[in-house]
Short mmCIF file of C-alpha atoms in Angstrom, two decimals:
data_model
loop_
_atom_site.label_atom_id
_atom_site.label_comp_id
_atom_site.label_asym_id
_atom_site.label_seq_id
_atom_site.Cartn_x
_atom_site.Cartn_y
_atom_site.Cartn_z
CA MET A 1445 -0.02 -0.05 0.07
CA ALA A 1446 2.89 2.56 0.79
CA ASP A 1447 4.41 1.60 -2.73
CA ILE A 1448 0.98 2.60 -4.38
CA ALA A 1449 0.85 5.77 -2.22
CA ARG A 1450 4.24 6.65 -3.56
CA MET A 1451 3.44 6.20 -7.28
CA ALA A 1452 0.27 8.03 -6.70
CA GLY A 1453 1.85 10.79 -4.65
CA VAL A 1454 -0.95 10.67 -1.90
CA SER A 1455 -0.99 9.30 1.73
CA ILE A 1456 -1.25 5.45 2.57
CA SER A 1457 -4.53 6.16 4.22
CA THR A 1458 -5.84 7.97 0.98
CA VAL A 1459 -4.86 4.72 -0.92
CA SER A 1460 -6.85 2.45 1.73
CA ARG A 1461 -9.93 4.77 1.39
CA ALA A 1462 -9.91 4.70 -2.37
CA LEU A 1463 -9.28 0.94 -2.35
CA ALA A 1464 -12.47 0.57 -0.35
CA GLY A 1465 -14.48 2.85 -2.42
CA ASN A 1466 -14.75 5.69 -0.18
CA PRO A 1467 -16.88 8.54 -1.76
CA LEU A 1468 -15.08 11.05 0.25
CA ILE A 1469 -11.99 10.53 -2.11
CA PRO A 1470 -12.79 12.39 -5.75
CA LYS A 1471 -13.43 9.72 -8.34
CA THR A 1472 -10.79 10.58 -10.45
CA LEU A 1473 -8.22 10.17 -7.62
CA ARG A 1474 -9.81 6.75 -6.78
CA ASP A 1475 -9.91 5.56 -10.45
CA GLN A 1476 -6.18 6.35 -10.68
CA ILE A 1477 -5.26 4.51 -7.37
CA VAL A 1478 -7.40 1.49 -8.43
CA GLU A 1479 -5.61 1.40 -11.74
CA LEU A 1480 -2.28 1.85 -10.11
CA ALA A 1481 -2.95 -1.14 -7.71
CA GLN A 1482 -4.07 -3.46 -10.53
CA THR A 1483 -1.57 -2.71 -12.88
CA HIS A 1484 1.25 -3.45 -10.07
CA GLY A 1485 -0.79 -6.56 -8.85
CA TYR A 1486 -1.58 -5.07 -5.48
CA VAL A 1487 -4.42 -7.15 -3.66
CA VAL A 1488 -6.03 -6.25 -0.41
CA ASN A 1489 -4.81 -8.61 2.38
CA GLN A 1490 -8.52 -9.74 3.44
CA SER A 1491 -7.05 -11.49 6.65
CA ALA A 1492 -5.11 -8.38 7.88
CA ARG A 1493 -8.18 -6.14 6.92
CA SER A 1494 -10.49 -8.66 9.14
CA LEU A 1495 -8.00 -8.37 12.02
CA ARG A 1496 -7.91 -4.57 11.93
CA LEU A 1497 -11.83 -4.12 11.63
CA ARG A 1498 -12.61 -7.05 14.07
CA LYS A 1499 -15.15 -8.04 11.04
CA THR A 1500 -14.74 -11.12 8.72
CA ASP A 1501 -18.01 -10.85 6.78
CA THR A 1502 -18.07 -14.53 7.37
CA ILE A 1503 -20.69 -16.71 9.09
CA GLY A 1504 -19.50 -20.25 10.56
CA VAL A 1505 -21.91 -23.15 9.77
CA ILE A 1506 -20.91 -25.90 12.35
CA ILE A 1507 -22.44 -29.70 12.25
CA PRO A 1508 -21.79 -31.21 15.74
CA LEU A 1509 -21.52 -34.88 15.38
CA ALA A 1510 -20.29 -36.27 18.90
CA HIS A 1511 -23.08 -38.64 18.89
CA GLU A 1512 -22.60 -40.24 15.47
CA ALA A 1513 -18.98 -39.87 14.08
CA GLY A 1514 -19.69 -41.77 10.88
CA GLN A 1515 -22.21 -39.33 9.76
CA MET A 1516 -21.21 -37.23 6.59
CA ILE A 1517 -21.95 -33.91 5.48
CA SER A 1518 -23.00 -35.40 2.03
CA ASP A 1519 -26.19 -36.66 4.18
CA PRO A 1520 -29.39 -35.62 2.38
CA PHE A 1521 -30.69 -33.64 5.25
CA PHE A 1522 -27.45 -31.78 6.05
CA LEU A 1523 -26.91 -31.05 2.28
CA GLU A 1524 -30.43 -29.51 2.10
CA MET A 1525 -30.01 -27.37 5.41
CA VAL A 1526 -26.44 -26.30 4.38
CA GLY A 1527 -27.65 -25.10 1.19
CA ARG A 1528 -30.66 -23.27 2.51
CA LEU A 1529 -28.49 -21.61 4.90
CA ALA A 1530 -25.55 -20.67 2.50
CA ASP A 1531 -28.48 -19.12 0.21
CA GLU A 1532 -29.57 -16.84 3.27
CA ILE A 1533 -26.22 -16.04 4.36
CA THR A 1534 -24.75 -15.11 0.78
CA ARG A 1535 -27.82 -13.34 0.05
CA ARG A 1536 -26.35 -10.64 2.72
CA ASP A 1537 -22.95 -10.67 1.28
CA TYR A 1538 -21.27 -12.81 3.81
CA SER A 1539 -19.31 -15.85 3.05
CA VAL A 1540 -19.71 -19.28 4.48
CA LEU A 1541 -17.15 -21.24 6.48
CA LEU A 1542 -18.42 -24.79 6.93
CA ASN A 1543 -16.86 -26.91 9.93
CA LYS A 1544 -17.93 -30.76 10.89
CA ILE A 1545 -17.14 -31.33 14.63
CA ILE A 1546 -16.84 -34.86 15.84
CA THR A 1547 -14.79 -34.18 18.96
CA THR A 1548 -16.48 -34.40 22.53
CA GLU A 1549 -13.24 -32.72 24.28
CA PRO A 1550 -13.84 -29.92 26.47
CA GLY A 1551 -13.47 -26.46 25.11
CA TRP A 1552 -14.04 -27.31 21.35
CA LEU A 1553 -16.75 -24.52 20.92
CA GLU A 1554 -14.69 -21.97 22.89
CA ARG A 1555 -11.41 -22.59 20.70
CA ILE A 1556 -13.78 -22.06 17.46
CA ILE A 1557 -15.07 -18.55 18.92
CA GLN A 1558 -11.50 -17.72 20.04
CA SER A 1559 -10.20 -18.25 16.26
CA HIS A 1560 -12.13 -15.35 15.44
CA ARG A 1561 -12.54 -16.83 11.92
CA ALA A 1562 -16.32 -15.68 11.74
CA ASP A 1563 -18.61 -13.02 12.91
CA GLY A 1564 -21.38 -15.29 14.11
CA LEU A 1565 -21.80 -19.17 14.36
CA LEU A 1566 -25.06 -21.29 13.23
CA LEU A 1567 -25.12 -24.79 14.44
CA ILE A 1568 -27.00 -27.68 12.71
CA GLY A 1569 -28.34 -30.02 15.48
CA GLN A 1570 -27.20 -30.06 19.30
CA SER A 1571 -25.63 -33.70 19.24
CA THR A 1572 -24.78 -34.37 22.88
CA GLN A 1573 -23.50 -30.82 23.42
CA HIS A 1574 -26.27 -29.13 25.26
CA GLU A 1575 -24.05 -28.24 28.24
CA ALA A 1576 -20.94 -26.77 26.01
CA LEU A 1577 -23.54 -24.72 24.02
CA ASN A 1578 -25.07 -23.64 27.27
CA ALA A 1579 -21.53 -22.94 28.63
CA VAL A 1580 -20.70 -19.95 26.16
CA ALA A 1581 -24.29 -18.84 25.57
CA ASN A 1582 -24.07 -15.95 28.03
CA THR A 1583 -20.68 -14.50 26.94
CA TYR A 1584 -20.96 -15.07 23.14
CA ARG A 1585 -24.10 -13.89 21.77
CA PRO A 1586 -23.66 -14.25 17.93
CA MET A 1587 -24.72 -17.80 18.06
CA VAL A 1588 -28.05 -19.68 16.92
CA VAL A 1589 -28.52 -23.48 16.98
CA TRP A 1590 -31.05 -25.71 14.98
CA GLY A 1591 -32.58 -28.26 17.23
CA ALA A 1592 -34.95 -29.09 20.39
CA GLN A 1593 -35.71 -26.63 23.21
CA LEU A 1594 -34.50 -27.94 26.35
CA PRO A 1595 -35.12 -27.38 30.22
CA GLY A 1596 -32.54 -24.90 31.34
CA GLN A 1597 -31.25 -23.61 27.71
CA THR A 1598 -29.57 -20.34 27.73
CA TYR A 1599 -28.71 -20.36 23.82
CA CYS A 1600 -30.77 -19.19 21.04
CA SER A 1601 -32.34 -22.33 19.09
CA VAL A 1602 -34.60 -22.85 16.05
CA GLY A 1603 -36.55 -25.90 15.68
CA SER A 1604 -39.92 -27.88 15.18
CA ASP A 1605 -42.26 -29.30 17.32
CA ASN A 1606 -40.66 -32.84 17.66
CA VAL A 1607 -43.09 -34.30 20.08
CA GLU A 1608 -46.17 -33.32 18.28
CA GLY A 1609 -44.53 -34.38 15.04
CA GLY A 1610 -44.11 -37.91 16.73
CA ARG A 1611 -47.56 -37.93 17.87
CA LEU A 1612 -48.97 -37.01 14.15
CA ALA A 1613 -46.96 -39.68 12.71
CA VAL A 1614 -48.22 -42.54 15.04
CA ALA A 1615 -51.71 -41.03 15.04
CA HIS A 1616 -52.15 -41.39 11.37
CA LEU A 1617 -50.48 -45.10 11.48
CA ALA A 1618 -53.03 -45.95 13.89
CA ALA A 1619 -55.92 -44.39 12.34
CA GLY A 1620 -54.99 -46.78 9.04
CA GLY A 1621 -55.34 -49.88 11.39
CA ARG A 1622 -51.63 -50.32 12.29
CA ARG A 1623 -51.01 -51.98 16.01
CA ARG A 1624 -47.40 -52.98 15.81
CA ILE A 1625 -45.74 -49.66 15.17
CA VAL A 1626 -41.83 -49.78 15.20
CA PHE A 1627 -39.83 -46.63 16.37
CA LEU A 1628 -36.83 -46.69 14.15
CA GLY A 1629 -33.75 -44.67 15.23
CA ALA A 1630 -31.35 -43.81 18.15
CA ILE A 1631 -32.67 -41.51 20.58
CA ASP A 1632 -29.32 -40.09 22.12
CA ALA A 1633 -29.69 -36.74 20.65
CA PRO A 1634 -32.28 -34.23 21.95
CA GLU A 1635 -34.67 -33.96 18.60
CA ALA A 1636 -34.57 -37.97 18.56
CA ALA A 1637 -35.48 -38.15 22.11
CA GLN A 1638 -38.50 -35.77 21.70
CA ARG A 1639 -39.82 -37.41 18.65
CA PHE A 1640 -39.60 -40.75 20.71
CA VAL A 1641 -41.62 -38.89 23.37
CA GLY A 1642 -44.30 -38.14 20.70
CA TYR A 1643 -43.95 -41.76 19.43
CA ARG A 1644 -45.12 -43.13 23.05
CA LYS A 1645 -47.78 -40.32 23.43
CA GLY A 1646 -49.29 -41.45 19.84
CA LEU A 1647 -49.44 -45.00 21.23
CA GLU A 1648 -51.21 -43.88 24.38
CA GLU A 1649 -53.67 -41.73 22.55
CA ALA A 1650 -54.58 -44.66 20.21
CA GLY A 1651 -54.98 -47.20 23.09
CA ILE A 1652 -51.86 -49.16 21.83
CA ALA A 1653 -49.69 -50.53 24.52
CA PHE A 1654 -45.99 -49.76 24.44
CA ASP A 1655 -43.68 -52.62 23.53
CA PRO A 1656 -40.12 -52.20 24.04
CA ALA A 1657 -39.37 -54.94 21.53
CA LEU A 1658 -40.55 -52.42 18.70
CA VAL A 1659 -38.24 -50.00 19.47
CA VAL A 1660 -35.21 -50.64 16.84
CA PRO A 1661 -32.26 -48.61 17.48
CA ALA A 1662 -30.65 -47.48 14.08
CA PRO A 1663 -27.66 -45.45 13.04
CA TYR A 1664 -28.14 -42.19 11.39
CA THR A 1665 -26.10 -43.51 8.26
CA VAL A 1666 -28.49 -45.06 5.40
CA ASP A 1667 -26.23 -48.20 4.97
CA GLU A 1668 -26.13 -48.90 8.97
CA ALA A 1669 -29.79 -48.03 9.13
CA GLN A 1670 -30.42 -50.53 6.42
CA LYS A 1671 -28.80 -53.33 7.85
CA ALA A 1672 -30.53 -52.73 11.28
CA VAL A 1673 -33.97 -53.03 9.70
CA THR A 1674 -32.68 -56.00 7.72
CA GLU A 1675 -31.70 -58.08 11.30
CA PHE A 1676 -34.82 -56.78 12.67
CA LEU A 1677 -36.96 -58.39 9.84
CA ALA A 1678 -34.58 -61.51 10.48
CA SER A 1679 -35.63 -61.59 14.14
CA GLY A 1680 -39.16 -62.60 12.88
CA ALA A 1681 -40.81 -59.98 15.16
CA PRO A 1682 -44.43 -58.93 13.84
CA PHE A 1683 -44.83 -55.27 12.70
CA ASP A 1684 -47.18 -53.57 10.54
CA ALA A 1685 -45.77 -49.94 10.55
CA ILE A 1686 -42.56 -48.07 11.00
CA PHE A 1687 -42.14 -44.38 12.20
CA ALA A 1688 -38.64 -43.49 11.23
CA PHE A 1689 -36.57 -40.65 13.23
CA SER A 1690 -35.80 -39.12 9.96
CA ASP A 1691 -36.60 -39.51 6.15
CA VAL A 1692 -33.14 -40.66 5.37
CA ILE A 1693 -33.54 -43.59 8.00
CA ALA A 1694 -37.17 -44.22 6.66
CA LEU A 1695 -35.53 -44.33 2.95
CA ALA A 1696 -33.21 -47.01 4.34
CA ALA A 1697 -36.19 -48.72 5.94
CA LEU A 1698 -37.81 -48.79 2.47
CA ARG A 1699 -34.80 -50.41 0.70
CA ALA A 1700 -34.51 -53.15 3.56
CA LEU A 1701 -38.32 -53.81 3.32
CA ALA A 1702 -38.32 -54.19 -0.54
CA LYS A 1703 -35.38 -56.51 -0.74
CA ALA A 1704 -37.02 -58.74 2.17
CA GLY A 1705 -40.14 -58.85 -0.12
CA ARG A 1706 -42.47 -56.71 1.99
CA ARG A 1707 -44.66 -54.79 0.25
CA VAL A 1708 -45.15 -51.00 1.34
CA PRO A 1709 -47.71 -49.94 2.36
CA ALA A 1710 -49.52 -53.00 1.89
CA ASP A 1711 -47.55 -55.14 4.58
CA VAL A 1712 -45.83 -52.50 6.35
CA ALA A 1713 -46.63 -48.54 6.33
CA VAL A 1714 -43.56 -46.23 6.52
CA VAL A 1715 -43.64 -42.54 7.93
CA GLY A 1716 -40.43 -40.40 8.21
CA PHE A 1717 -39.47 -36.74 9.67
CA ASP A 1718 -38.01 -33.87 7.94
CA ASP A 1719 -39.63 -33.82 4.36
CA ILE A 1720 -36.44 -33.63 2.52
CA VAL A 1721 -36.73 -33.11 -1.18
CA LEU A 1722 -35.93 -36.90 -1.67
CA ALA A 1723 -38.71 -37.98 0.13
CA GLN A 1724 -41.20 -37.28 -2.65
CA HIS A 1725 -39.03 -38.88 -5.06
CA SER A 1726 -38.50 -42.41 -3.16
CA THR A 1727 -40.43 -45.65 -4.24
CA PRO A 1728 -43.18 -45.43 -3.02
CA PRO A 1729 -43.29 -41.65 -2.13
CA LEU A 1730 -42.68 -41.26 1.39
CA THR A 1731 -45.41 -40.02 4.04
CA THR A 1732 -43.48 -37.86 6.47
CA VAL A 1733 -43.89 -35.04 9.07
CA CYS A 1734 -42.63 -31.69 7.43
CA GLN A 1735 -40.64 -29.38 9.29
CA ASP A 1736 -40.09 -26.35 7.01
CA LEU A 1737 -36.53 -26.21 6.64
CA ALA A 1738 -36.44 -23.20 4.19
CA SER A 1739 -38.43 -20.86 6.74
CA GLY A 1740 -36.32 -22.67 9.57
CA ALA A 1741 -33.09 -21.57 7.55
CA ARG A 1742 -34.05 -18.05 6.97
CA ALA A 1743 -35.30 -17.98 10.81
CA MET A 1744 -31.63 -18.82 11.99
CA VAL A 1745 -29.88 -16.39 9.74
CA ASP A 1746 -32.34 -13.49 10.78
CA LEU A 1747 -32.10 -14.02 14.45
CA LEU A 1748 -28.26 -14.48 13.94
CA PHE A 1749 -27.98 -11.10 12.27
CA ARG A 1750 -30.10 -9.59 14.92
CA ARG A 1751 -27.98 -11.12 17.61
CA MET A 1752 -24.96 -9.77 15.82
CA ALA A 1753 -26.39 -6.26 15.70
CA GLY A 1754 -26.87 -6.51 19.66
CA GLN A 1755 -30.73 -6.86 19.49
CA GLU A 1756 -33.05 -9.40 21.37
CA ALA A 1757 -33.63 -12.84 19.49
CA PRO A 1758 -35.36 -15.55 21.41
CA SER A 1759 -35.65 -18.79 20.53
CA THR A 1760 -38.51 -20.00 18.14
CA LEU A 1761 -40.50 -23.32 17.85
CA SER A 1762 -42.46 -23.74 14.52
CA PRO A 1763 -45.30 -26.12 14.00
CA VAL A 1764 -45.03 -29.28 11.89
CA ARG A 1765 -47.78 -30.92 9.42
CA LEU A 1766 -47.96 -34.72 8.30
CA VAL A 1767 -47.60 -34.75 4.41
CA VAL A 1768 -49.35 -37.96 3.43
CA ARG A 1769 -47.93 -39.85 0.30
CA GLU A 1770 -48.16 -43.41 -0.77
CA SER A 1771 -45.90 -45.07 1.83
CA ALA A 1772 -48.71 -44.70 4.47
#
């Protein structure tokens, strides 16, 4: 910058303002300085600029996966959610910094915050890190989490009514005459645990006794979930419906049922949760509990920018609805 200032016969601060497009610098002089910079290959050091301004124009998107290290960012739910968040972030002329976290070591979130690589953080899911999120919430404001609302929560979250979603799914299956309804999925993360509560509530309202034998733990990845369904089928346990924690797991169930010669929905009805884009293109198209990911992503980014501006931004919980397709 000092070299450009010497060539233009101006001060370094004038060069800085001109390259930043400051209208206080006459346009003729701005154009001259910009041309000199381009001719001599000068490029603004954005890292140094960020340090000086204490602003990166970047939003960090974090996927915490302490509960399922094998789950990939290429998971259809994450792809859709990351894409929708990126659309909202870039619409505000900010960049996106994506990070997958599988560690459970104390201080992982503090280290990300202290790196100052982003002006704010969006987390997709709480995983098993509720306490870690709570620990930083009072001192670090620009953070919004997609997930369940939990007792004693101090961080800002955006999510859907998971309990009602589970209840709706089971109520629909029971109304169709299904009595042996499997809950498919793990219940170690907050959203999954709430959906399981909704499953139990739906059974109770339908007058169906809860049977622990119909709770089938399934990993979050497609191949492992399909393997879990295949093993359950081999056990010979009678069942006529599946409520899966997510659409991804429900799609894995459809594949396992098809390979086993079970007809959907004639033999087994299947309901998922999320309503990702793939749900309507499966064979058969998947009945699912819809949580509006587009409006959820928009709400997350809106709340984050409000918090970055020092404004109040409380947590939000959105209603869900059942989307009936051919699988149930």
